[in-house]
Amino acid sequence: MIGSIFMAMQGAVAQGVLWGIMTLGVYLTFRILNIADMTCDGSFALGGSVCAVMVVKGYDPGLALFVSFAIGLLAGGATGILHTKFKIQELLAGILTMTALYSVNIRIMGKSNTPLIGAETVMKKLKGFTAFISEKIAGSEKVISLSPNATSLIIGIVFCVVLVAVIYWFCGTEIGSSLRATGNNGNMVRAMGVDTDKMKILGLMISNGLIALSGALVAQSQGYGDVGMGTGTLVVGLASIILGEAIFGWLAKKLPFWFTLLSVIFGSIVYRIVIAVVLQLGLKTTDLKLFTAIIIAIALAIPVIKARSAAAVRQRDAKKEINEKKSSGGNN
């Protein structure tokens, strides 16, 4: 049992890093723009679908990742235009785009599932590269062959480090600061002459571009693109963000913004590990959504419970102080 749990955790860490890129995208809309964007359920599968089709047709897997990211930008832009230009409520705009993307993804693949059997992926390229280098250095008898989980983990770490650095730099620019300010106080930003509609569109585009990129990486890692692979993406992203904030939030308050971004990725890894462990302990896969909903509900309820407990303690201390003053006054 322990051995099977350990093996499952290895795969969970690798998948958690790849899905962490998606969590970064959800963080941009949910925490920075204060928008619960449902587009991510469709854009994640969009990235996987585009990437799978391009890889199967012989295109370079790196180019497929870039195109998936670009297509994700367009999906986020569609939601942004529906919300800002046509004044459709952001949640409904995301649902409309997500619904449309389901048909778009099937149209792209021509079917509901596209396997990558025998196709070249970035994971296979990394595996071949390490084998070639080790053969040249150590000789043919000591060729290093990375496991699928190891290649996925290395690729995921490289992408996460680069993206965290880029996002951290971007958020420090004038445009990035305007984007963050739009989520904090849109009225104040508009009074300063910033076009908040453009900022929202930009934020949604970047978010869904990252989510589509994550979907493309997951498709190359798991070996297929599926039209339903993005189902529940928003819930998974929210669970990862909340877990990351709950576990690493105290440290994120003391460190720069880049650690906050890293904590979101750590939350994705923790979420995948928790799911892998409970599955090994006997939880049915059909119960995962219920389990995830319970995790999110508890995590969201904890701050409220803490606030109410603190208020009750303050009220009790205030009453105690008043009673002591009354008793001391009576004695005098």
C-alpha angles and dihedrals in degrees: 000000000000091000093051091048090051092051091047090051091055091057090042092057092050093049091043091059093049092047088046088075088059089049090055089056093049090047091057093058101031100044105020101036096025091229126132096214114199091187089088092076089062100034092053091056089041091060091047093047096048092045094048094050094047094047092048090051090055103259119145110273091226090055089048089056092051093048090048090053091049092049089050089055089057092050091052090046090055091055091046093052092048090052102040105030101033095033095233112159109262096240092050092044089055092048091051093051092044091052092049092048091059090066092039092055092051089047091052095050097032088224140038097265135033117191120208096211109160093357123131115252134177088254092056090046091054091047092051092045094052091046090051093048094046091049091052093047105035102021133250093291093064103043112159113225116188120216120239090253092051094050092048090048094050093047091047094050092050092050093044094050092048094045094047090051092048094046091047090052093044094051088056093057124089093257092046092050090050089051092053092044090052090062093045100046118353094180093055092048091051089051088057091056099259117142100233092187090062090047092053092048090048092049093049091048094052091044095052092041089059091045092051090048089053090050090052092051092047090049091053091045097049094038102241145060118228132187091226098046091102097055109128094008093137092052092048090048093050092048091051093048093048093046091049092050093045094051103033102021094101090056094042089061090060098043133060124275093269090072090053087058091048091049088059090056091046088053090055090052092048091049092053091047092051091049092048093050096048090048090053089049091058108271112148118242089233088064095055095094091051090048092049092049090052091050092051093045092051093045092050092046096051096075091048092049091048092049092049091047091050091048091050091050092049091048091049092049091048092052091047091051092049092050091049091051091049092049093046091048091051092051091052 
